[in-house]
Short mmCIF file of C-alpha atoms in Angstrom, two decimals:
data_model
loop_
_atom_site.label_atom_id
_atom_site.label_comp_id
_atom_site.label_asym_id
_atom_site.label_seq_id
_atom_site.Cartn_x
_atom_site.Cartn_y
_atom_site.Cartn_z
CA MET X 1 50.01 -13.94 28.03
CA ASN X 2 46.41 -15.04 28.46
CA ALA X 3 44.10 -14.69 31.43
CA PRO X 4 43.60 -17.74 33.68
CA ALA X 5 41.29 -20.36 32.25
CA PRO X 6 37.67 -19.55 33.20
CA GLU X 7 37.08 -22.84 34.97
CA VAL X 8 40.10 -22.30 37.22
CA THR X 9 39.15 -18.72 38.05
CA GLU X 10 35.58 -19.77 38.78
CA HIS X 11 36.71 -22.60 40.98
CA ALA X 12 39.11 -20.39 42.92
CA ASN X 13 36.14 -18.28 44.00
CA ARG X 14 34.01 -21.11 45.35
CA ARG X 15 34.37 -24.04 47.72
CA SER X 16 37.45 -26.13 47.13
CA GLY X 17 35.18 -29.12 47.69
CA GLY X 18 33.44 -28.56 44.33
CA ARG X 19 33.41 -30.88 41.31
CA LEU X 20 36.88 -29.94 40.02
CA GLY X 21 38.40 -30.22 43.48
CA ARG X 22 36.85 -33.66 44.04
CA LYS X 23 38.13 -34.87 40.68
CA ALA X 24 41.65 -33.73 41.50
CA LEU X 25 41.56 -35.16 45.01
CA ARG X 26 40.76 -38.64 43.77
CA GLY X 27 43.90 -38.71 41.70
CA ALA X 28 42.90 -37.38 38.28
CA PRO X 29 45.84 -36.60 35.97
CA VAL X 30 46.29 -32.93 36.81
CA THR X 31 49.49 -31.21 37.80
CA SER X 32 48.10 -28.52 40.07
CA PHE X 33 45.07 -27.95 42.24
CA PRO X 34 43.52 -24.50 41.95
CA THR X 35 44.33 -21.93 44.60
CA LEU X 36 43.19 -23.24 47.96
CA VAL X 37 40.30 -21.07 49.11
CA ARG X 38 40.12 -21.72 52.84
CA GLN X 39 36.68 -22.59 54.16
CA ILE X 40 37.65 -22.89 57.83
CA PRO X 41 37.89 -20.03 60.31
CA VAL X 42 41.22 -18.60 61.38
CA TYR X 43 42.28 -19.10 64.96
CA GLN X 44 43.42 -16.07 66.93
CA MET X 45 45.42 -17.14 69.95
CA VAL X 46 45.32 -13.82 71.82
CA PRO X 47 42.66 -11.10 72.20
CA ASP X 48 42.61 -8.02 70.00
CA GLU X 49 44.07 -5.97 72.86
CA ALA X 50 47.23 -8.12 72.79
CA VAL X 51 47.57 -7.68 69.03
CA GLU X 52 47.25 -3.92 69.49
CA LEU X 53 49.92 -3.98 72.19
CA ILE X 54 52.39 -5.72 69.86
CA HIS X 55 51.48 -3.33 67.04
CA GLU X 56 52.06 -0.31 69.27
CA GLU X 57 55.44 -1.58 70.46
CA SER X 58 56.51 -2.29 66.87
CA LEU X 59 55.69 1.31 65.92
CA LEU X 60 57.69 2.58 68.88
CA ILE X 61 60.68 0.46 67.82
CA LEU X 62 60.66 2.10 64.38
CA GLU X 63 60.07 5.59 65.79
CA GLU X 64 62.56 5.46 68.66
CA VAL X 65 65.20 2.88 67.73
CA GLY X 66 64.86 2.89 63.96
CA CYS X 67 66.00 0.44 61.33
CA GLU X 68 69.21 0.39 59.28
CA PHE X 69 68.90 0.74 55.49
CA ARG X 70 72.45 0.26 54.24
CA ASP X 71 72.10 1.66 50.73
CA ASP X 72 72.56 5.23 49.50
CA GLU X 73 69.53 5.25 47.20
CA ALA X 74 67.32 3.80 49.95
CA ILE X 75 68.45 6.52 52.34
CA ALA X 76 67.72 9.21 49.73
CA LEU X 77 64.23 7.80 49.20
CA TRP X 78 63.50 7.77 52.93
CA LYS X 79 64.74 11.35 53.28
CA ALA X 80 62.52 12.47 50.41
CA ALA X 81 59.55 10.74 52.05
CA GLY X 82 60.08 12.67 55.28
CA ALA X 83 61.62 10.00 57.54
CA ASP X 84 64.13 10.93 60.25
CA VAL X 85 67.46 9.78 58.79
CA SER X 86 70.82 9.75 60.52
CA GLU X 87 73.53 8.19 58.34
CA THR X 88 72.01 4.74 57.61
CA ARG X 89 69.60 4.73 60.56
CA VAL X 90 66.00 5.45 59.55
CA ARG X 91 63.35 6.33 62.11
CA ILE X 92 59.89 6.16 60.61
CA ASP X 93 56.92 8.08 61.96
CA ARG X 94 53.88 5.83 62.39
CA ALA X 95 51.70 7.96 60.12
CA LEU X 96 54.21 7.69 57.27
CA LEU X 97 54.74 3.99 57.91
CA MET X 98 51.06 3.05 57.90
CA GLU X 99 50.31 5.29 54.92
CA LEU X 100 52.91 3.37 52.89
CA VAL X 101 51.83 -0.06 54.16
CA SER X 102 48.22 0.71 53.27
CA LYS X 103 49.17 1.02 49.59
CA VAL X 104 49.90 -2.72 49.30
CA PRO X 105 46.97 -4.65 47.75
CA SER X 106 45.38 -7.22 50.03
CA GLU X 107 45.30 -9.77 47.18
CA PHE X 108 47.04 -10.22 43.85
CA THR X 109 47.23 -12.66 40.96
CA LEU X 110 50.48 -14.61 40.50
CA ASN X 111 50.65 -15.60 36.84
CA ALA X 112 52.09 -18.86 35.54
CA ARG X 113 53.35 -19.59 32.02
CA ASN X 114 50.46 -22.04 31.82
CA PRO X 115 47.44 -19.88 32.69
CA GLN X 116 45.70 -22.87 34.29
CA ARG X 117 48.42 -22.80 36.99
CA THR X 118 47.87 -19.12 37.80
CA VAL X 119 47.00 -18.55 41.47
CA ARG X 120 45.71 -15.88 43.85
CA VAL X 121 47.68 -14.74 46.89
CA GLY X 122 46.08 -12.98 49.86
CA GLY X 123 42.63 -12.84 51.42
CA ASN X 124 41.25 -16.34 52.05
CA ASN X 125 43.62 -17.87 49.50
CA THR X 126 46.50 -20.18 50.33
CA ILE X 127 49.22 -21.61 48.12
CA PHE X 128 51.87 -24.20 48.97
CA VAL X 129 55.47 -23.70 47.80
CA PRO X 130 58.44 -26.12 48.11
CA MET X 131 61.63 -25.38 49.99
CA TYR X 132 64.52 -23.17 48.93
CA GLY X 133 68.26 -22.98 49.35
CA ALA X 134 69.56 -26.41 50.43
CA PRO X 135 73.26 -27.06 49.68
CA TYR X 136 72.78 -30.78 50.35
CA VAL X 137 70.34 -33.44 49.20
CA ARG X 138 69.34 -36.76 50.73
CA ASP X 139 69.12 -38.71 47.52
CA LEU X 140 67.15 -41.67 46.18
CA ASP X 141 69.70 -44.04 47.74
CA ASN X 142 69.40 -42.25 51.10
CA ASN X 143 72.85 -40.71 50.87
CA ARG X 144 73.53 -37.15 52.02
CA ARG X 145 75.66 -35.28 49.49
CA TYR X 146 75.98 -31.93 47.76
CA GLY X 147 73.16 -31.01 45.40
CA THR X 148 73.68 -31.01 41.63
CA LEU X 149 71.88 -29.50 38.66
CA ALA X 150 70.41 -32.94 37.97
CA ASP X 151 68.92 -32.92 41.48
CA LEU X 152 67.50 -29.43 40.97
CA ASN X 153 65.95 -30.55 37.68
CA ASN X 154 64.41 -33.51 39.50
CA PHE X 155 62.92 -31.38 42.27
CA HIS X 156 61.42 -28.99 39.74
CA LYS X 157 59.90 -32.01 37.99
CA LEU X 158 58.48 -33.30 41.26
CA ALA X 159 57.07 -29.85 42.08
CA TYR X 160 55.40 -29.74 38.68
CA MET X 161 53.86 -33.18 39.21
CA ALA X 162 52.67 -32.58 42.79
CA PRO X 163 49.03 -31.45 42.56
CA ALA X 164 48.96 -29.54 45.85
CA LEU X 165 52.11 -27.52 45.14
CA HIS X 166 51.26 -24.22 43.48
CA SER X 167 54.80 -23.07 42.67
CA SER X 168 58.12 -24.59 41.61
CA SER X 169 60.18 -22.30 43.89
CA SER X 170 63.65 -21.90 42.36
CA VAL X 171 66.70 -22.85 44.46
CA ILE X 172 65.15 -25.99 45.91
CA CYS X 173 68.70 -27.26 46.14
CA GLU X 174 71.92 -25.58 45.07
CA PRO X 175 73.57 -27.01 41.90
CA MET X 176 76.95 -26.93 43.57
CA GLU X 177 78.99 -27.97 40.52
CA ILE X 178 78.08 -24.74 38.69
CA ALA X 179 80.18 -21.64 39.38
CA VAL X 180 78.38 -19.24 41.72
CA PRO X 181 78.44 -16.24 39.32
CA LYS X 182 76.64 -18.37 36.67
CA ARG X 183 74.55 -20.59 38.90
CA HIS X 184 71.46 -18.39 38.97
CA LEU X 185 71.03 -18.70 35.19
CA HIS X 186 70.71 -22.47 35.40
CA ILE X 187 68.47 -22.34 38.46
CA ILE X 188 65.93 -20.09 36.73
CA HIS X 189 66.20 -22.04 33.47
CA SER X 190 65.43 -25.27 35.32
CA ALA X 191 62.36 -23.77 36.99
CA LEU X 192 61.05 -22.41 33.68
CA LYS X 193 61.87 -25.51 31.62
CA HIS X 194 60.70 -28.33 33.89
CA SER X 195 57.51 -26.74 35.26
CA ASP X 196 54.85 -24.34 34.04
CA LYS X 197 53.83 -23.20 37.53
CA PRO X 198 54.84 -19.84 39.07
CA PHE X 199 58.42 -19.68 40.31
CA MET X 200 60.73 -17.66 42.55
CA GLY X 201 63.48 -15.16 41.78
CA ILE X 202 67.14 -14.76 42.71
CA VAL X 203 68.13 -12.06 45.20
CA THR X 204 71.87 -12.54 45.79
CA SER X 205 72.85 -9.49 43.69
CA LYS X 206 71.29 -6.74 41.62
CA GLU X 207 72.66 -8.27 38.41
CA ARG X 208 71.23 -11.70 39.20
CA ALA X 209 67.84 -10.18 39.91
CA GLU X 210 68.05 -8.35 36.58
CA ASP X 211 68.96 -11.60 34.82
CA THR X 212 65.95 -13.28 36.43
CA MET X 213 63.67 -10.55 35.11
CA ALA X 214 65.26 -10.79 31.66
CA MET X 215 64.65 -14.56 31.54
CA ALA X 216 61.08 -14.06 32.71
CA GLY X 217 60.73 -11.52 29.90
CA VAL X 218 61.82 -14.11 27.34
CA VAL X 219 59.04 -16.45 28.52
CA PHE X 220 56.22 -14.01 29.28
CA GLY X 221 57.18 -11.00 27.18
CA GLU X 222 59.20 -7.99 28.36
CA ASP X 223 56.20 -5.67 28.40
CA TYR X 224 54.12 -8.17 30.36
CA VAL X 225 56.63 -8.65 33.20
CA ARG X 226 57.00 -4.92 33.75
CA ASP X 227 53.53 -4.84 35.26
CA ASN X 228 52.21 -8.36 35.90
CA PRO X 229 53.42 -10.58 38.76
CA VAL X 230 54.99 -13.80 37.46
CA LEU X 231 57.42 -14.61 40.27
CA VAL X 232 57.93 -14.08 43.99
CA SER X 233 61.32 -13.34 45.55
CA ILE X 234 62.48 -13.56 49.14
CA THR X 235 64.29 -10.72 50.91
CA ASN X 236 65.43 -11.17 54.49
CA CYS X 237 66.00 -8.47 57.05
CA ASN X 238 69.11 -9.23 59.06
CA SER X 239 67.66 -9.30 62.53
CA PRO X 240 67.98 -7.21 64.53
CA LEU X 241 66.84 -4.25 62.44
CA VAL X 242 69.13 -4.23 59.38
CA TRP X 243 68.11 -4.20 55.71
CA ASP X 244 71.42 -4.63 53.88
CA ALA X 245 72.48 -3.46 50.43
CA THR X 246 72.11 -6.85 48.74
CA MET X 247 68.51 -7.26 49.80
CA LEU X 248 67.68 -3.64 48.99
CA ASP X 249 69.18 -4.00 45.51
CA ALA X 250 66.94 -6.99 44.81
CA MET X 251 63.93 -5.13 46.21
CA LYS X 252 64.57 -2.26 43.83
CA VAL X 253 64.73 -4.53 40.78
CA TYR X 254 61.62 -6.55 41.57
CA ALA X 255 59.33 -3.97 43.16
CA ARG X 256 59.88 -1.53 40.30
CA SER X 257 58.72 -4.29 37.93
CA ASN X 258 55.62 -4.91 40.05
CA GLN X 259 56.93 -8.32 41.14
CA PRO X 260 56.02 -9.28 44.71
CA LEU X 261 58.67 -9.73 47.36
CA ILE X 262 58.43 -11.57 50.63
CA LEU X 263 59.64 -9.07 53.23
CA ALA X 264 60.72 -11.57 55.86
CA PRO X 265 63.06 -11.04 58.78
CA PHE X 266 65.24 -14.09 59.42
CA ALA X 267 64.96 -14.39 63.16
CA LEU X 268 66.69 -16.92 65.39
CA CYS X 269 64.64 -16.25 68.46
CA GLY X 270 66.78 -15.99 71.54
CA ALA X 271 69.86 -15.05 69.47
CA SER X 272 68.86 -12.34 66.99
CA THR X 273 65.78 -11.44 69.06
CA SER X 274 65.12 -11.35 72.78
CA ALA X 275 64.42 -14.68 74.47
CA SER X 276 60.68 -14.02 74.39
CA ALA X 277 58.14 -15.20 71.83
CA VAL X 278 56.04 -12.05 72.19
CA GLY X 279 59.09 -9.79 72.21
CA ALA X 280 60.42 -11.51 69.09
CA VAL X 281 57.14 -10.92 67.27
CA ALA X 282 57.16 -7.19 68.12
CA GLN X 283 60.68 -6.87 66.70
CA VAL X 284 60.04 -8.98 63.60
CA ASN X 285 56.82 -7.12 62.91
CA ALA X 286 58.72 -3.81 62.98
CA GLU X 287 61.37 -5.18 60.61
CA ALA X 288 58.83 -6.58 58.18
CA LEU X 289 56.72 -3.40 58.15
CA ALA X 290 59.81 -1.30 57.43
CA GLY X 291 60.59 -3.50 54.43
CA VAL X 292 57.01 -3.45 53.17
CA ALA X 293 56.92 0.33 53.47
CA PHE X 294 60.17 0.72 51.53
CA THR X 295 58.74 -1.19 48.55
CA GLN X 296 56.01 1.42 48.29
CA LEU X 297 58.63 4.14 47.96
CA LEU X 298 59.88 2.23 44.93
CA ARG X 299 56.49 1.58 43.30
CA PRO X 300 53.31 2.58 45.13
CA GLY X 301 50.65 -0.10 44.91
CA SER X 302 53.05 -2.90 44.01
CA PRO X 303 51.97 -6.28 45.42
CA GLN X 304 54.04 -7.44 48.38
CA ILE X 305 53.99 -10.22 50.99
CA TYR X 306 54.43 -9.57 54.70
CA GLY X 307 56.64 -12.37 55.96
CA GLN X 308 58.53 -13.98 58.77
CA PHE X 309 60.89 -16.83 59.39
CA MET X 310 61.06 -17.38 63.12
CA VAL X 311 62.64 -20.38 64.75
CA THR X 312 63.69 -20.76 68.33
CA VAL X 313 67.27 -21.45 69.29
CA ASP X 314 68.36 -24.33 71.48
CA MET X 315 69.75 -22.34 74.35
CA LYS X 316 72.18 -25.16 75.20
CA THR X 317 73.83 -25.40 71.77
CA GLY X 318 72.69 -22.39 69.74
CA ALA X 319 71.21 -24.64 67.05
CA PRO X 320 67.95 -23.56 65.40
CA MET X 321 64.95 -25.74 66.22
CA GLY X 322 62.05 -26.48 63.89
CA GLY X 323 58.60 -27.51 65.04
CA THR X 324 58.47 -26.04 68.53
CA PRO X 325 55.28 -24.82 70.19
CA GLU X 326 56.71 -21.29 70.38
CA ALA X 327 57.29 -21.24 66.61
CA ALA X 328 53.64 -22.18 66.13
CA GLN X 329 52.46 -19.57 68.64
CA MET X 330 54.46 -16.87 66.88
CA MET X 331 52.76 -17.81 63.60
CA TYR X 332 49.36 -17.17 65.15
CA LEU X 333 50.51 -13.72 66.29
CA MET X 334 51.95 -12.84 62.88
CA GLY X 335 48.74 -13.98 61.22
CA ALA X 336 46.68 -11.70 63.44
CA LEU X 337 48.96 -8.76 62.62
CA ALA X 338 48.77 -9.50 58.89
CA ARG X 339 44.98 -9.43 59.05
CA LYS X 340 45.14 -6.13 60.91
CA TYR X 341 47.23 -4.59 58.11
CA ARG X 342 45.26 -6.41 55.36
CA LEU X 343 48.52 -7.77 53.95
CA PRO X 344 49.12 -11.09 52.20
CA TRP X 345 51.48 -13.03 54.43
CA ARG X 346 54.01 -15.79 54.22
CA THR X 347 55.08 -18.35 56.76
CA SER X 348 56.75 -21.76 56.56
CA GLY X 349 55.02 -25.12 56.70
CA PHE X 350 57.13 -28.26 56.90
CA HIS X 351 60.45 -26.80 58.05
CA VAL X 352 62.01 -29.23 60.50
CA GLY X 353 65.28 -29.83 62.27
CA SER X 354 65.30 -33.59 61.81
CA LYS X 355 68.09 -35.05 59.67
CA LEU X 356 65.88 -37.83 58.30
CA ASN X 357 62.31 -38.26 57.14
CA ASP X 358 61.47 -39.85 60.47
CA ALA X 359 59.05 -39.50 63.38
CA GLN X 360 60.71 -36.30 64.58
CA ALA X 361 60.23 -34.78 61.12
CA GLY X 362 56.56 -35.75 61.19
CA TYR X 363 55.96 -34.28 64.65
CA GLU X 364 57.73 -31.02 63.78
CA ALA X 365 56.01 -30.65 60.42
CA ASN X 366 52.53 -31.22 61.83
CA MET X 367 53.06 -28.66 64.60
CA LEU X 368 53.97 -25.96 62.11
CA MET X 369 51.62 -26.74 59.23
CA HIS X 370 48.63 -26.88 61.55
CA ALA X 371 49.52 -23.44 62.86
CA ALA X 372 50.12 -22.08 59.35
CA ILE X 373 46.71 -23.28 58.14
CA LEU X 374 44.76 -22.13 61.20
CA ALA X 375 46.58 -18.80 61.32
CA GLY X 376 45.39 -18.08 57.77
CA ALA X 377 48.74 -17.96 55.95
CA ASN X 378 48.54 -17.11 52.25
CA TYR X 379 51.96 -18.23 51.04
CA ILE X 380 53.14 -21.33 52.87
CA TRP X 381 56.76 -21.80 51.90
CA HIS X 382 59.12 -24.70 52.64
CA SER X 383 56.16 -27.04 52.17
CA ALA X 384 58.13 -29.88 50.57
CA GLY X 385 61.58 -31.40 51.01
CA TRP X 386 62.97 -29.50 54.02
CA LEU X 387 65.31 -31.37 56.36
CA GLU X 388 68.09 -30.46 58.75
CA ALA X 389 67.04 -26.84 59.34
CA GLY X 390 67.07 -26.22 55.58
CA LEU X 391 70.57 -27.54 54.89
CA THR X 392 69.19 -30.59 53.08
CA CYS X 393 66.38 -31.32 50.65
CA GLY X 394 65.28 -34.95 50.79
CA TYR X 395 63.70 -36.83 47.92
CA SER X 396 61.66 -38.96 50.32
CA LYS X 397 60.66 -35.94 52.39
CA PHE X 398 59.64 -34.10 49.23
CA ALA X 399 57.36 -36.92 48.09
CA THR X 400 55.78 -37.55 51.49
CA ASP X 401 55.27 -33.84 52.12
CA CYS X 402 53.49 -33.50 48.77
CA GLU X 403 51.13 -36.30 49.69
CA GLN X 404 50.41 -34.72 53.06
CA LEU X 405 49.67 -31.40 51.36
CA ILE X 406 46.75 -33.05 49.59
CA GLY X 407 45.35 -33.86 53.03
CA TRP X 408 45.93 -30.30 54.27
CA TYR X 409 44.30 -28.94 51.11
CA LYS X 410 41.23 -31.03 51.86
CA TYR X 411 41.29 -30.13 55.58
CA ALA X 412 41.39 -26.38 54.92
CA GLY X 413 38.76 -26.66 52.20
CA GLY X 414 36.16 -27.38 54.85
CA LEU X 415 33.46 -30.02 55.15
CA PRO X 416 31.21 -30.21 52.10
CA PHE X 417 27.51 -30.87 52.69
CA ASP X 418 26.59 -31.33 49.04
CA ASP X 419 25.91 -35.08 49.38
CA PHE X 420 24.45 -35.01 52.90
CA LYS X 421 20.90 -35.73 51.74
CA GLU X 422 22.05 -38.75 49.72
CA ALA X 423 24.11 -40.03 52.69
CA MET X 424 21.01 -39.90 54.89
CA ALA X 425 19.04 -41.76 52.22
CA ALA X 426 21.70 -44.49 52.23
CA ILE X 427 21.17 -45.05 55.98
CA ARG X 428 17.47 -45.62 55.35
CA GLU X 429 18.30 -47.92 52.44
CA VAL X 430 20.65 -50.14 54.47
CA GLY X 431 18.95 -50.13 57.86
CA PRO X 432 20.25 -52.10 60.88
CA GLN X 433 22.98 -54.74 60.54
CA GLY X 434 23.67 -54.11 56.88
CA HIS X 435 26.66 -52.57 55.14
CA PHE X 436 27.10 -49.64 52.81
CA LEU X 437 29.66 -51.03 50.35
CA GLY X 438 27.15 -51.70 47.60
CA THR X 439 24.93 -48.65 47.92
CA GLN X 440 24.67 -46.18 45.09
CA HIS X 441 25.95 -43.41 47.35
CA THR X 442 29.10 -45.38 48.19
CA LEU X 443 29.73 -46.28 44.55
CA GLU X 444 29.49 -42.61 43.61
CA HIS X 445 31.60 -41.23 46.47
CA PHE X 446 34.08 -43.87 47.64
CA GLU X 447 37.00 -42.31 45.73
CA SER X 448 36.45 -38.79 47.01
CA ALA X 449 34.88 -39.21 50.45
CA PHE X 450 38.12 -39.65 52.39
CA PHE X 451 41.77 -38.75 52.02
CA MET X 452 43.49 -41.94 50.86
CA PRO X 453 47.30 -41.54 50.88
CA SER X 454 49.37 -43.97 48.83
CA ILE X 455 52.71 -43.68 50.63
CA MET X 456 51.41 -44.29 54.15
CA ASP X 457 50.79 -47.97 54.91
CA PHE X 458 47.54 -49.21 56.50
CA ASN X 459 47.84 -52.91 55.64
CA SER X 460 47.99 -55.71 58.19
CA PHE X 461 51.34 -56.53 59.73
CA GLU X 462 51.50 -59.71 57.68
CA GLN X 463 50.83 -57.93 54.41
CA TRP X 464 53.30 -55.15 55.27
CA LYS X 465 55.97 -57.75 56.05
CA ALA X 466 55.26 -59.71 52.86
CA GLU X 467 55.76 -56.54 50.83
CA GLY X 468 59.22 -55.94 52.28
CA ALA X 469 58.53 -54.34 55.68
CA LYS X 470 59.33 -50.93 54.22
CA ASP X 471 59.34 -47.90 56.47
CA HIS X 472 57.84 -44.54 55.52
CA ASP X 473 61.16 -43.09 54.42
CA THR X 474 61.78 -45.98 52.03
CA ARG X 475 58.29 -45.74 50.56
CA GLY X 476 58.81 -42.00 50.05
CA ARG X 477 61.98 -42.59 48.03
CA GLU X 478 60.15 -45.17 45.92
CA LYS X 479 57.33 -42.70 45.31
CA ALA X 480 59.78 -40.01 44.21
CA ARG X 481 61.56 -42.45 41.88
CA ASN X 482 58.26 -43.53 40.33
CA MET X 483 57.10 -39.94 39.86
CA LEU X 484 60.30 -39.05 38.05
CA ALA X 485 59.90 -42.09 35.78
CA ASP X 486 56.43 -40.83 34.82
CA TYR X 487 57.44 -37.20 34.26
CA GLU X 488 56.51 -35.53 30.97
CA GLU X 489 57.99 -32.10 30.32
CA PRO X 490 55.57 -29.18 29.80
CA LYS X 491 57.33 -28.04 26.64
CA LEU X 492 58.23 -24.42 26.06
CA ASP X 493 57.61 -22.93 22.65
CA GLU X 494 60.69 -23.69 20.56
CA GLY X 495 61.46 -20.03 20.00
CA ILE X 496 61.22 -19.28 23.73
CA ALA X 497 63.37 -22.28 24.61
CA ASP X 498 66.04 -21.13 22.13
CA GLY X 499 65.78 -17.58 23.44
CA LEU X 500 66.52 -18.74 26.99
CA MET X 501 69.53 -20.77 25.91
CA ASP X 502 70.84 -17.85 23.86
CA PHE X 503 70.48 -15.49 26.83
CA ILE X 504 72.30 -17.93 29.14
CA ALA X 505 75.14 -18.37 26.62
CA ARG X 506 75.58 -14.61 26.19
CA ARG X 507 75.55 -13.95 29.93
CA GLU X 508 77.95 -16.80 30.70
CA GLU X 509 80.48 -15.31 28.27
CA ARG X 510 80.51 -12.12 30.35
CA LEU X 511 80.41 -13.63 33.85
CA PRO X 512 83.50 -14.88 35.72
CA ASP X 513 83.98 -18.50 36.71
CA SER X 514 84.46 -17.67 40.37
CA VAL X 515 83.57 -15.02 42.92
CA SER X 516 86.40 -12.49 43.17
#
């Protein structure tokens, strides 16, 4: 495995408005922008004293109430570290907790099979990652149905082709026709075959996590993946205050191989937390810190991601809601806490409750992505495709989200001043009552000066009507269909491709066809 290409590494450490960024933003044939290096300040919604108050209460939760770790090996590790353990309840002294949390690096490199797609996570860096885990799809004919392996292949292709997506995720949608015990093999194979960007692991059992690492070893080399991050996996604390055996098993597999985990409580605020945004953050912070600390018992210094998934609950129906103001406010608080601990952190971008790629979806998505960007998130997950509180991945939503991410990439990259002198010269050249369309400055910059989306429609009413009066959802499906028609596979080495298929065949012989 080689180091990232020099031009990508160099670009990742300077303004995203540089030459390479401008070339990509005007539609050059690339499949991934470099890591977004944010050039805008973070926004802290509350004063430092409020952040300290939440921090203090989170420590008290872990010291006085404790957190469940429902796994014998985890309990033994906590006992050996000096925590107060009673059966599966672990109470963690603040000194021990913060000593462990401090071992996590503030930044790390996430390696791709194509080194030019390698990215940095943490610090001022941001990457965008598509959604995960939908059993349903809203397809190219606008039908809602169960996802298939063909759909998953398509979403991995779209993720590969979307320049502002930095990862292919893994379970963008579930291939429901494949037996659950064998499904993970085909999910990981699809991510590795159809894209050369970083990907995500499987956490639904220890054996499936081990299979994921074995398949990564085929592609990257077994020695390489024992130490170098090539994938990110998600582990959820069961709020309130329970890390269960399944999640802990996955943590043990990945952390011991130096692969980063997102330690993210899954909080339905008002149901699995108190009906208070600030109270929910204090609880979720305690849960996340407990998970982060545990990874350092497994492998000190391993890269990890402080995370959260926090949505509010409709108190009339119990349904989770997407882009609410409280969800955005909680992101700002979590961002401030992550900066305090110097931890890379994950949040979600375009996760919405809308069933369709409609106005509600747009309003919800904008509320959350704006907060994610301004709060300084490093790993913005669910950034493409998410509908219906995550139950559905939509082809149209995926395509339109990916286009919007280009705009967010440019927004967070800050305002470049590199052509300001030439722009002022153009004003003097044109003078009063003229126009700028023929000036040298315009000819040199018209493609890159402004974000110019292709799916959104800015034509006159007459022109829009003449072209079929298509709404945004329809244009998104057309965009997805056209992208798939243009897809070219980033081929694996023949020996690696055969090695993956051989591994899948051998594992499928040993795995049952159904869950017992």
